[in-house]
JSON list of C-alpha atoms in Angstrom, two decimals:
[
{"chain": "A", "resi": 1, "resn": "MET", "atom": "CA", "xyz": [102.16, 85.49, 103.89]},
{"chain": "A", "resi": 2, "resn": "LYS", "atom": "CA", "xyz": [100.66, 82.78, 101.68]},
{"chain": "A", "resi": 3, "resn": "ASP", "atom": "CA", "xyz": [97.18, 84.19, 102.35]},
{"chain": "A", "resi": 4, "resn": "THR", "atom": "CA", "xyz": [98.42, 87.65, 101.37]},
{"chain": "A", "resi": 5, "resn": "LEU", "atom": "CA", "xyz": [99.81, 86.37, 98.07]},
{"chain": "A", "resi": 6, "resn": "LYS", "atom": "CA", "xyz": [96.51, 84.63, 97.34]},
{"chain": "A", "resi": 7, "resn": "ASN", "atom": "CA", "xyz": [94.32, 87.54, 98.45]},
{"chain": "A", "resi": 8, "resn": "LYS", "atom": "CA", "xyz": [94.59, 89.93, 95.51]},
{"chain": "A", "resi": 9, "resn": "THR", "atom": "CA", "xyz": [92.80, 92.75, 97.32]},
{"chain": "A", "resi": 10, "resn": "VAL", "atom": "CA", "xyz": [95.24, 92.79, 100.22]},
{"chain": "A", "resi": 11, "resn": "LEU", "atom": "CA", "xyz": [98.28, 92.23, 97.97]},
{"chain": "A", "resi": 12, "resn": "ILE", "atom": "CA", "xyz": [97.32, 95.17, 95.75]},
{"chain": "A", "resi": 13, "resn": "GLN", "atom": "CA", "xyz": [96.84, 97.38, 98.80]},
{"chain": "A", "resi": 14, "resn": "PHE", "atom": "CA", "xyz": [100.38, 96.62, 99.97]},
{"chain": "A", "resi": 15, "resn": "LEU", "atom": "CA", "xyz": [101.99, 97.20, 96.55]},
{"chain": "A", "resi": 16, "resn": "LEU", "atom": "CA", "xyz": [99.84, 99.81, 94.83]},
{"chain": "A", "resi": 17, "resn": "PHE", "atom": "CA", "xyz": [100.74, 103.00, 96.66]},
{"chain": "A", "resi": 18, "resn": "PRO", "atom": "CA", "xyz": [104.52, 102.48, 96.95]},
{"chain": "A", "resi": 19, "resn": "VAL", "atom": "CA", "xyz": [104.69, 101.68, 93.22]},
{"chain": "A", "resi": 20, "resn": "MET", "atom": "CA", "xyz": [102.41, 104.59, 92.27]},
{"chain": "A", "resi": 21, "resn": "THR", "atom": "CA", "xyz": [104.47, 106.97, 94.38]},
{"chain": "A", "resi": 22, "resn": "LEU", "atom": "CA", "xyz": [107.69, 106.03, 92.63]},
{"chain": "A", "resi": 23, "resn": "ILE", "atom": "CA", "xyz": [106.10, 106.32, 89.19]},
{"chain": "A", "resi": 24, "resn": "MET", "atom": "CA", "xyz": [104.16, 109.54, 89.71]},
{"chain": "A", "resi": 25, "resn": "GLU", "atom": "CA", "xyz": [106.95, 111.44, 91.47]},
{"chain": "A", "resi": 26, "resn": "HIS", "atom": "CA", "xyz": [109.32, 110.75, 88.60]},
{"chain": "A", "resi": 27, "resn": "ALA", "atom": "CA", "xyz": [106.90, 110.82, 85.66]},
{"chain": "A", "resi": 28, "resn": "ILE", "atom": "CA", "xyz": [104.72, 113.87, 86.34]},
{"chain": "A", "resi": 29, "resn": "THR", "atom": "CA", "xyz": [105.86, 117.45, 86.86]},
{"chain": "A", "resi": 30, "resn": "LEU", "atom": "CA", "xyz": [103.34, 120.29, 86.78]},
{"chain": "A", "resi": 31, "resn": "ASN", "atom": "CA", "xyz": [103.75, 124.01, 87.17]},
{"chain": "A", "resi": 32, "resn": "ASP", "atom": "CA", "xyz": [103.14, 125.17, 90.76]},
{"chain": "A", "resi": 33, "resn": "MET", "atom": "CA", "xyz": [102.81, 121.57, 91.97]},
{"chain": "A", "resi": 34, "resn": "PRO", "atom": "CA", "xyz": [103.96, 121.33, 95.62]},
{"chain": "A", "resi": 35, "resn": "GLU", "atom": "CA", "xyz": [107.16, 119.46, 96.29]},
{"chain": "A", "resi": 36, "resn": "LEU", "atom": "CA", "xyz": [106.65, 115.75, 97.00]},
{"chain": "A", "resi": 37, "resn": "PHE", "atom": "CA", "xyz": [102.93, 116.13, 96.26]},
{"chain": "A", "resi": 38, "resn": "PHE", "atom": "CA", "xyz": [102.32, 112.51, 95.27]},
{"chain": "A", "resi": 39, "resn": "THR", "atom": "CA", "xyz": [104.38, 111.15, 98.17]},
{"chain": "A", "resi": 40, "resn": "ARG", "atom": "CA", "xyz": [102.20, 113.06, 100.65]},
{"chain": "A", "resi": 41, "resn": "LEU", "atom": "CA", "xyz": [98.95, 112.18, 98.89]},
{"chain": "A", "resi": 42, "resn": "PHE", "atom": "CA", "xyz": [99.59, 108.47, 98.48]},
{"chain": "A", "resi": 43, "resn": "SER", "atom": "CA", "xyz": [101.11, 108.15, 101.96]},
{"chain": "A", "resi": 44, "resn": "THR", "atom": "CA", "xyz": [97.85, 109.29, 103.55]},
{"chain": "A", "resi": 45, "resn": "MET", "atom": "CA", "xyz": [95.83, 106.92, 101.37]},
{"chain": "A", "resi": 46, "resn": "TYR", "atom": "CA", "xyz": [98.25, 104.09, 102.17]},
{"chain": "A", "resi": 47, "resn": "ILE", "atom": "CA", "xyz": [97.74, 104.64, 105.90]},
{"chain": "A", "resi": 48, "resn": "GLY", "atom": "CA", "xyz": [93.97, 104.55, 105.56]},
{"chain": "A", "resi": 49, "resn": "MET", "atom": "CA", "xyz": [93.76, 101.53, 103.26]},
{"chain": "A", "resi": 50, "resn": "ALA", "atom": "CA", "xyz": [96.50, 98.89, 103.44]},
{"chain": "A", "resi": 51, "resn": "PRO", "atom": "CA", "xyz": [96.73, 98.03, 107.17]},
{"chain": "A", "resi": 52, "resn": "LEU", "atom": "CA", "xyz": [92.98, 98.38, 107.67]},
{"chain": "A", "resi": 53, "resn": "THR", "atom": "CA", "xyz": [92.11, 96.09, 104.77]},
{"chain": "A", "resi": 54, "resn": "ALA", "atom": "CA", "xyz": [94.81, 93.57, 105.66]},
{"chain": "A", "resi": 55, "resn": "MET", "atom": "CA", "xyz": [93.80, 93.13, 109.29]},
{"chain": "A", "resi": 56, "resn": "ALA", "atom": "CA", "xyz": [90.07, 92.94, 108.56]},
{"chain": "A", "resi": 57, "resn": "ALA", "atom": "CA", "xyz": [90.59, 90.46, 105.72]},
{"chain": "A", "resi": 58, "resn": "ILE", "atom": "CA", "xyz": [93.02, 88.19, 107.57]},
{"chain": "A", "resi": 59, "resn": "ILE", "atom": "CA", "xyz": [90.94, 87.92, 110.76]},
{"chain": "A", "resi": 60, "resn": "SER", "atom": "CA", "xyz": [87.59, 87.51, 109.00]},
{"chain": "A", "resi": 61, "resn": "GLU", "atom": "CA", "xyz": [89.00, 84.85, 106.68]},
{"chain": "A", "resi": 62, "resn": "GLU", "atom": "CA", "xyz": [90.45, 82.90, 109.60]},
{"chain": "A", "resi": 63, "resn": "LYS", "atom": "CA", "xyz": [87.08, 83.05, 111.37]},
{"chain": "A", "resi": 64, "resn": "GLU", "atom": "CA", "xyz": [85.11, 81.98, 108.30]},
{"chain": "A", "resi": 65, "resn": "LYS", "atom": "CA", "xyz": [87.37, 79.00, 107.58]},
{"chain": "A", "resi": 66, "resn": "ASN", "atom": "CA", "xyz": [87.46, 78.01, 111.28]},
{"chain": "A", "resi": 67, "resn": "THR", "atom": "CA", "xyz": [91.26, 78.00, 111.21]},
{"chain": "A", "resi": 68, "resn": "LEU", "atom": "CA", "xyz": [91.19, 80.61, 113.97]},
{"chain": "A", "resi": 69, "resn": "ARG", "atom": "CA", "xyz": [89.25, 78.23, 116.20]},
{"chain": "A", "resi": 70, "resn": "VAL", "atom": "CA", "xyz": [91.89, 75.57, 115.56]},
{"chain": "A", "resi": 71, "resn": "LEU", "atom": "CA", "xyz": [94.63, 78.00, 116.60]},
{"chain": "A", "resi": 72, "resn": "MET", "atom": "CA", "xyz": [92.79, 78.80, 119.83]},
{"chain": "A", "resi": 73, "resn": "MET", "atom": "CA", "xyz": [92.42, 75.07, 120.54]},
{"chain": "A", "resi": 74, "resn": "ALA", "atom": "CA", "xyz": [96.17, 74.68, 119.98]},
{"chain": "A", "resi": 75, "resn": "ASN", "atom": "CA", "xyz": [96.82, 76.96, 122.97]},
{"chain": "A", "resi": 76, "resn": "VAL", "atom": "CA", "xyz": [97.59, 80.03, 120.89]},
{"chain": "A", "resi": 77, "resn": "LYS", "atom": "CA", "xyz": [96.40, 82.88, 123.07]},
{"chain": "A", "resi": 78, "resn": "PRO", "atom": "CA", "xyz": [94.22, 85.58, 121.45]},
{"chain": "A", "resi": 79, "resn": "TRP", "atom": "CA", "xyz": [96.72, 88.33, 122.23]},
{"chain": "A", "resi": 80, "resn": "GLN", "atom": "CA", "xyz": [99.49, 86.27, 120.61]},
{"chain": "A", "resi": 81, "resn": "TYR", "atom": "CA", "xyz": [97.46, 85.81, 117.44]},
{"chain": "A", "resi": 82, "resn": "LEU", "atom": "CA", "xyz": [96.47, 89.48, 117.25]},
{"chain": "A", "resi": 83, "resn": "ALA", "atom": "CA", "xyz": [100.00, 90.66, 118.04]},
{"chain": "A", "resi": 84, "resn": "GLY", "atom": "CA", "xyz": [101.47, 88.34, 115.41]},
{"chain": "A", "resi": 85, "resn": "THR", "atom": "CA", "xyz": [98.97, 89.33, 112.73]},
{"chain": "A", "resi": 86, "resn": "GLY", "atom": "CA", "xyz": [99.28, 93.01, 113.57]},
{"chain": "A", "resi": 87, "resn": "SER", "atom": "CA", "xyz": [103.08, 92.86, 113.56]},
{"chain": "A", "resi": 88, "resn": "TYR", "atom": "CA", "xyz": [103.05, 91.21, 110.15]},
{"chain": "A", "resi": 89, "resn": "ALA", "atom": "CA", "xyz": [100.79, 93.90, 108.69]},
{"chain": "A", "resi": 90, "resn": "PHE", "atom": "CA", "xyz": [102.85, 96.63, 110.36]},
{"chain": "A", "resi": 91, "resn": "LEU", "atom": "CA", "xyz": [106.18, 95.38, 109.03]},
{"chain": "A", "resi": 92, "resn": "ILE", "atom": "CA", "xyz": [104.86, 94.95, 105.48]},
{"chain": "A", "resi": 93, "resn": "CYS", "atom": "CA", "xyz": [103.39, 98.45, 105.55]},
{"chain": "A", "resi": 94, "resn": "MET", "atom": "CA", "xyz": [106.59, 99.94, 106.96]},
{"chain": "A", "resi": 95, "resn": "ALA", "atom": "CA", "xyz": [108.54, 98.26, 104.16]},
{"chain": "A", "resi": 96, "resn": "GLY", "atom": "CA", "xyz": [106.19, 99.92, 101.68]},
{"chain": "A", "resi": 97, "resn": "ALA", "atom": "CA", "xyz": [106.64, 103.25, 103.46]},
{"chain": "A", "resi": 98, "resn": "GLY", "atom": "CA", "xyz": [110.39, 102.79, 103.16]},
{"chain": "A", "resi": 99, "resn": "VAL", "atom": "CA", "xyz": [110.00, 102.53, 99.39]},
{"chain": "A", "resi": 100, "resn": "MET", "atom": "CA", "xyz": [107.82, 105.65, 99.36]},
{"chain": "A", "resi": 101, "resn": "ALA", "atom": "CA", "xyz": [110.42, 107.52, 101.41]},
{"chain": "A", "resi": 102, "resn": "SER", "atom": "CA", "xyz": [113.16, 106.88, 98.85]},
{"chain": "A", "resi": 103, "resn": "GLY", "atom": "CA", "xyz": [112.61, 110.27, 97.23]},
{"chain": "A", "resi": 104, "resn": "LEU", "atom": "CA", "xyz": [112.84, 112.22, 100.47]},
{"chain": "A", "resi": 105, "resn": "PRO", "atom": "CA", "xyz": [115.94, 113.99, 101.80]},
{"chain": "A", "resi": 106, "resn": "LEU", "atom": "CA", "xyz": [117.76, 111.76, 104.28]},
{"chain": "A", "resi": 107, "resn": "THR", "atom": "CA", "xyz": [117.09, 114.20, 107.13]},
{"chain": "A", "resi": 108, "resn": "ALA", "atom": "CA", "xyz": [113.31, 113.97, 106.53]},
{"chain": "A", "resi": 109, "resn": "ILE", "atom": "CA", "xyz": [113.06, 110.17, 106.42]},
{"chain": "A", "resi": 110, "resn": "PRO", "atom": "CA", "xyz": [112.96, 109.53, 110.23]},
{"chain": "A", "resi": 111, "resn": "PHE", "atom": "CA", "xyz": [110.17, 112.10, 110.64]},
{"chain": "A", "resi": 112, "resn": "TYR", "atom": "CA", "xyz": [108.26, 110.59, 107.71]},
{"chain": "A", "resi": 113, "resn": "MET", "atom": "CA", "xyz": [108.60, 107.01, 108.99]},
{"chain": "A", "resi": 114, "resn": "LEU", "atom": "CA", "xyz": [107.46, 108.06, 112.48]},
{"chain": "A", "resi": 115, "resn": "ILE", "atom": "CA", "xyz": [104.28, 109.59, 111.04]},
{"chain": "A", "resi": 116, "resn": "MET", "atom": "CA", "xyz": [103.63, 106.51, 108.92]},
{"chain": "A", "resi": 117, "resn": "ALA", "atom": "CA", "xyz": [104.21, 104.17, 111.87]},
{"chain": "A", "resi": 118, "resn": "ALA", "atom": "CA", "xyz": [101.67, 106.04, 114.00]},
{"chain": "A", "resi": 119, "resn": "GLY", "atom": "CA", "xyz": [99.12, 105.88, 111.21]},
{"chain": "A", "resi": 120, "resn": "PHE", "atom": "CA", "xyz": [99.70, 102.19, 110.55]},
{"chain": "A", "resi": 121, "resn": "LEU", "atom": "CA", "xyz": [99.21, 101.29, 114.21]},
{"chain": "A", "resi": 122, "resn": "LEU", "atom": "CA", "xyz": [95.87, 103.10, 114.40]},
{"chain": "A", "resi": 123, "resn": "SER", "atom": "CA", "xyz": [94.67, 101.61, 111.11]},
{"chain": "A", "resi": 124, "resn": "ILE", "atom": "CA", "xyz": [95.74, 98.12, 112.17]},
{"chain": "A", "resi": 125, "resn": "LEU", "atom": "CA", "xyz": [93.72, 98.48, 115.37]},
{"chain": "A", "resi": 126, "resn": "THR", "atom": "CA", "xyz": [90.74, 99.76, 113.36]},
{"chain": "A", "resi": 127, "resn": "GLY", "atom": "CA", "xyz": [91.06, 96.80, 110.99]},
{"chain": "A", "resi": 128, "resn": "ALA", "atom": "CA", "xyz": [91.15, 94.43, 113.96]},
{"chain": "A", "resi": 129, "resn": "CYS", "atom": "CA", "xyz": [87.87, 95.95, 115.19]},
{"chain": "A", "resi": 130, "resn": "VAL", "atom": "CA", "xyz": [86.27, 95.28, 111.81]},
{"chain": "A", "resi": 131, "resn": "GLY", "atom": "CA", "xyz": [87.69, 91.76, 111.54]},
{"chain": "A", "resi": 132, "resn": "ILE", "atom": "CA", "xyz": [86.57, 90.74, 115.02]},
{"chain": "A", "resi": 133, "resn": "PHE", "atom": "CA", "xyz": [83.11, 92.28, 114.63]},
{"chain": "A", "resi": 134, "resn": "ALA", "atom": "CA", "xyz": [82.38, 90.83, 111.17]},
{"chain": "A", "resi": 135, "resn": "GLU", "atom": "CA", "xyz": [80.85, 87.37, 110.91]},
{"chain": "A", "resi": 136, "resn": "ASN", "atom": "CA", "xyz": [82.56, 86.53, 107.62]},
{"chain": "A", "resi": 137, "resn": "GLN", "atom": "CA", "xyz": [84.69, 87.96, 104.81]},
{"chain": "A", "resi": 138, "resn": "MET", "atom": "CA", "xyz": [81.74, 89.48, 102.97]},
{"chain": "A", "resi": 139, "resn": "ALA", "atom": "CA", "xyz": [80.59, 91.31, 106.08]},
{"chain": "A", "resi": 140, "resn": "ALA", "atom": "CA", "xyz": [84.15, 92.48, 106.73]},
{"chain": "A", "resi": 141, "resn": "THR", "atom": "CA", "xyz": [84.40, 93.89, 103.21]},
{"chain": "A", "resi": 142, "resn": "SER", "atom": "CA", "xyz": [81.08, 95.70, 103.60]},
{"chain": "A", "resi": 143, "resn": "LEU", "atom": "CA", "xyz": [82.27, 97.28, 106.85]},
{"chain": "A", "resi": 144, "resn": "THR", "atom": "CA", "xyz": [85.78, 98.03, 105.62]},
{"chain": "A", "resi": 145, "resn": "MET", "atom": "CA", "xyz": [84.78, 99.98, 102.53]},
{"chain": "A", "resi": 146, "resn": "PRO", "atom": "CA", "xyz": [83.02, 102.96, 104.19]},
{"chain": "A", "resi": 147, "resn": "VAL", "atom": "CA", "xyz": [85.64, 103.20, 106.94]},
{"chain": "A", "resi": 148, "resn": "MET", "atom": "CA", "xyz": [88.42, 103.06, 104.36]},
{"chain": "A", "resi": 149, "resn": "MET", "atom": "CA", "xyz": [86.73, 105.71, 102.22]},
{"chain": "A", "resi": 150, "resn": "ILE", "atom": "CA", "xyz": [86.44, 108.09, 105.18]},
{"chain": "A", "resi": 151, "resn": "LEU", "atom": "CA", "xyz": [90.02, 107.62, 106.37]},
{"chain": "A", "resi": 152, "resn": "SER", "atom": "CA", "xyz": [91.65, 107.66, 102.93]},
{"chain": "A", "resi": 153, "resn": "PHE", "atom": "CA", "xyz": [89.63, 110.00, 100.75]},
{"chain": "A", "resi": 154, "resn": "LEU", "atom": "CA", "xyz": [88.46, 112.70, 103.15]},
{"chain": "A", "resi": 155, "resn": "PRO", "atom": "CA", "xyz": [92.01, 114.07, 103.54]},
{"chain": "A", "resi": 156, "resn": "MET", "atom": "CA", "xyz": [92.37, 114.19, 99.77]},
{"chain": "A", "resi": 157, "resn": "LEU", "atom": "CA", "xyz": [89.00, 115.87, 99.22]},
{"chain": "A", "resi": 158, "resn": "SER", "atom": "CA", "xyz": [89.68, 118.33, 102.02]},
{"chain": "A", "resi": 159, "resn": "MET", "atom": "CA", "xyz": [92.24, 120.01, 99.78]},
{"chain": "A", "resi": 160, "resn": "PHE", "atom": "CA", "xyz": [89.40, 121.26, 97.56]},
{"chain": "A", "resi": 161, "resn": "ASN", "atom": "CA", "xyz": [86.52, 121.94, 99.96]},
{"chain": "A", "resi": 162, "resn": "ASP", "atom": "CA", "xyz": [86.42, 123.86, 103.24]},
{"chain": "A", "resi": 163, "resn": "SER", "atom": "CA", "xyz": [83.36, 122.02, 104.56]},
{"chain": "A", "resi": 164, "resn": "ILE", "atom": "CA", "xyz": [85.00, 118.65, 103.99]},
{"chain": "A", "resi": 165, "resn": "ARG", "atom": "CA", "xyz": [88.18, 119.98, 105.63]},
{"chain": "A", "resi": 166, "resn": "LYS", "atom": "CA", "xyz": [86.24, 120.82, 108.80]},
{"chain": "A", "resi": 167, "resn": "VAL", "atom": "CA", "xyz": [84.84, 117.28, 108.95]},
{"chain": "A", "resi": 168, "resn": "ALA", "atom": "CA", "xyz": [88.12, 115.60, 108.03]},
{"chain": "A", "resi": 169, "resn": "ARG", "atom": "CA", "xyz": [90.09, 117.34, 110.78]},
{"chain": "A", "resi": 170, "resn": "ILE", "atom": "CA", "xyz": [88.54, 115.10, 113.46]},
{"chain": "A", "resi": 171, "resn": "PHE", "atom": "CA", "xyz": [90.16, 112.00, 111.93]},
{"chain": "A", "resi": 172, "resn": "TYR", "atom": "CA", "xyz": [93.75, 110.93, 112.54]},
{"chain": "A", "resi": 173, "resn": "THR", "atom": "CA", "xyz": [94.51, 110.51, 108.83]},
{"chain": "A", "resi": 174, "resn": "GLN", "atom": "CA", "xyz": [93.81, 114.18, 108.20]},
{"chain": "A", "resi": 175, "resn": "GLN", "atom": "CA", "xyz": [96.08, 115.22, 111.07]},
{"chain": "A", "resi": 176, "resn": "LEU", "atom": "CA", "xyz": [98.82, 112.92, 109.83]},
{"chain": "A", "resi": 177, "resn": "LYS", "atom": "CA", "xyz": [98.42, 114.48, 106.40]},
{"chain": "A", "resi": 178, "resn": "LEU", "atom": "CA", "xyz": [98.94, 117.93, 107.92]},
{"chain": "A", "resi": 179, "resn": "CYS", "atom": "CA", "xyz": [102.14, 116.63, 109.50]},
{"chain": "A", "resi": 180, "resn": "LEU", "atom": "CA", "xyz": [103.24, 115.18, 106.16]},
{"chain": "A", "resi": 181, "resn": "ASP", "atom": "CA", "xyz": [102.62, 118.56, 104.53]},
{"chain": "A", "resi": 182, "resn": "HIS", "atom": "CA", "xyz": [105.65, 119.88, 106.45]},
{"chain": "A", "resi": 183, "resn": "ILE", "atom": "CA", "xyz": [108.01, 117.42, 104.76]},
{"chain": "A", "resi": 184, "resn": "PRO", "atom": "CA", "xyz": [110.85, 117.90, 103.87]},
{"chain": "A", "resi": 185, "resn": "ASP", "atom": "CA", "xyz": [110.95, 120.65, 106.50]},
{"chain": "A", "resi": 186, "resn": "ALA", "atom": "CA", "xyz": [110.20, 118.73, 109.70]},
{"chain": "A", "resi": 187, "resn": "SER", "atom": "CA", "xyz": [110.15, 121.87, 111.85]},
{"chain": "A", "resi": 188, "resn": "LEU", "atom": "CA", "xyz": [106.44, 122.00, 112.63]},
{"chain": "A", "resi": 189, "resn": "ALA", "atom": "CA", "xyz": [104.81, 125.06, 114.06]},
{"chain": "A", "resi": 190, "resn": "SER", "atom": "CA", "xyz": [104.06, 124.27, 117.69]},
{"chain": "A", "resi": 191, "resn": "SER", "atom": "CA", "xyz": [100.37, 125.14, 117.33]},
{"chain": "A", "resi": 192, "resn": "VAL", "atom": "CA", "xyz": [99.89, 122.85, 114.33]},
{"chain": "A", "resi": 193, "resn": "PHE", "atom": "CA", "xyz": [101.79, 119.98, 115.91]},
{"chain": "A", "resi": 194, "resn": "GLY", "atom": "CA", "xyz": [100.00, 120.37, 119.25]},
{"chain": "A", "resi": 195, "resn": "GLU", "atom": "CA", "xyz": [96.53, 120.21, 117.70]},
{"chain": "A", "resi": 196, "resn": "ALA", "atom": "CA", "xyz": [97.48, 117.27, 115.48]},
{"chain": "A", "resi": 197, "resn": "LEU", "atom": "CA", "xyz": [98.93, 115.32, 118.39]},
{"chain": "A", "resi": 198, "resn": "ALA", "atom": "CA", "xyz": [95.86, 115.98, 120.55]},
{"chain": "A", "resi": 199, "resn": "ILE", "atom": "CA", "xyz": [93.43, 114.81, 117.88]},
{"chain": "A", "resi": 200, "resn": "ILE", "atom": "CA", "xyz": [95.53, 111.74, 117.06]},
{"chain": "A", "resi": 201, "resn": "LEU", "atom": "CA", "xyz": [95.60, 110.77, 120.75]},
{"chain": "A", "resi": 202, "resn": "ILE", "atom": "CA", "xyz": [91.84, 111.23, 121.05]},
{"chain": "A", "resi": 203, "resn": "ASN", "atom": "CA", "xyz": [91.39, 109.01, 117.98]},
{"chain": "A", "resi": 204, "resn": "ALA", "atom": "CA", "xyz": [93.68, 106.42, 119.54]},
{"chain": "A", "resi": 205, "resn": "ILE", "atom": "CA", "xyz": [91.68, 106.40, 122.78]},
{"chain": "A", "resi": 206, "resn": "ILE", "atom": "CA", "xyz": [88.36, 106.07, 120.93]},
{"chain": "A", "resi": 207, "resn": "ILE", "atom": "CA", "xyz": [89.60, 103.29, 118.64]},
{"chain": "A", "resi": 208, "resn": "THR", "atom": "CA", "xyz": [91.11, 101.41, 121.59]},
{"chain": "A", "resi": 209, "resn": "GLY", "atom": "CA", "xyz": [87.83, 101.73, 123.49]},
{"chain": "A", "resi": 210, "resn": "VAL", "atom": "CA", "xyz": [85.84, 100.42, 120.54]},
{"chain": "A", "resi": 211, "resn": "TYR", "atom": "CA", "xyz": [88.28, 97.54, 120.18]},
{"chain": "A", "resi": 212, "resn": "VAL", "atom": "CA", "xyz": [87.93, 96.58, 123.86]},
{"chain": "A", "resi": 213, "resn": "VAL", "atom": "CA", "xyz": [84.12, 96.64, 123.66]},
{"chain": "A", "resi": 214, "resn": "ILE", "atom": "CA", "xyz": [84.00, 94.60, 120.45]},
{"chain": "A", "resi": 215, "resn": "TYR", "atom": "CA", "xyz": [86.56, 92.09, 121.71]},
{"chain": "A", "resi": 216, "resn": "LYS", "atom": "CA", "xyz": [84.67, 91.58, 124.99]},
{"chain": "A", "resi": 217, "resn": "ARG", "atom": "CA", "xyz": [81.41, 91.03, 123.13]},
{"chain": "A", "resi": 218, "resn": "LYS", "atom": "CA", "xyz": [82.66, 88.94, 120.19]},
{"chain": "A", "resi": 219, "resn": "GLY", "atom": "CA", "xyz": [86.09, 87.57, 121.09]},
{"chain": "A", "resi": 220, "resn": "LEU", "atom": "CA", "xyz": [87.86, 85.50, 118.45]},
{"chain": "A", "resi": 221, "resn": "GLU", "atom": "CA", "xyz": [85.03, 83.06, 117.90]}
]
């Protein structure tokens, strides 16, 4: 938590989107603007940015400062460290999602939080891949930026371009955005939900596989 408060990049990622959602939903009203437009938009960007950046930054910083090596020497098992760090990032992100959900109907909040939780878990695992693979914080930042841009901005750009939409649909953030588009009506069409779930599961399998390969090759050195 101290590292988060000192790391301005990570801290801003945790705070920016919940605060922007509250402000924009209450301050801006446009003709023909979809209901809860900013909540949906910023939720997708939050999923693709905050947990990914946090995990990559925390792990790479620990490695660079050799504090991670000290933890391993103190009999902290790798899975304990990763589970603890991931749980911290997950809980902070879920707290932010709770703030973003404040404008939703009560009946839609469980559905919204479930979608956000699924996205956070996948982004946390992706961030762990980056953090473990990177040699230092600078390398982690260089790797995080393109991944973050793809996961966060493709869903937004897909609203304006059919070609981008076709590319974006293979990523879990785009499928989660499609699920969020049904809020506050959580009754998804079975075809839409089925395709989204299938693609999200495929993403989860691929990300898990990449994580296993990277961890076996690099470990927490």
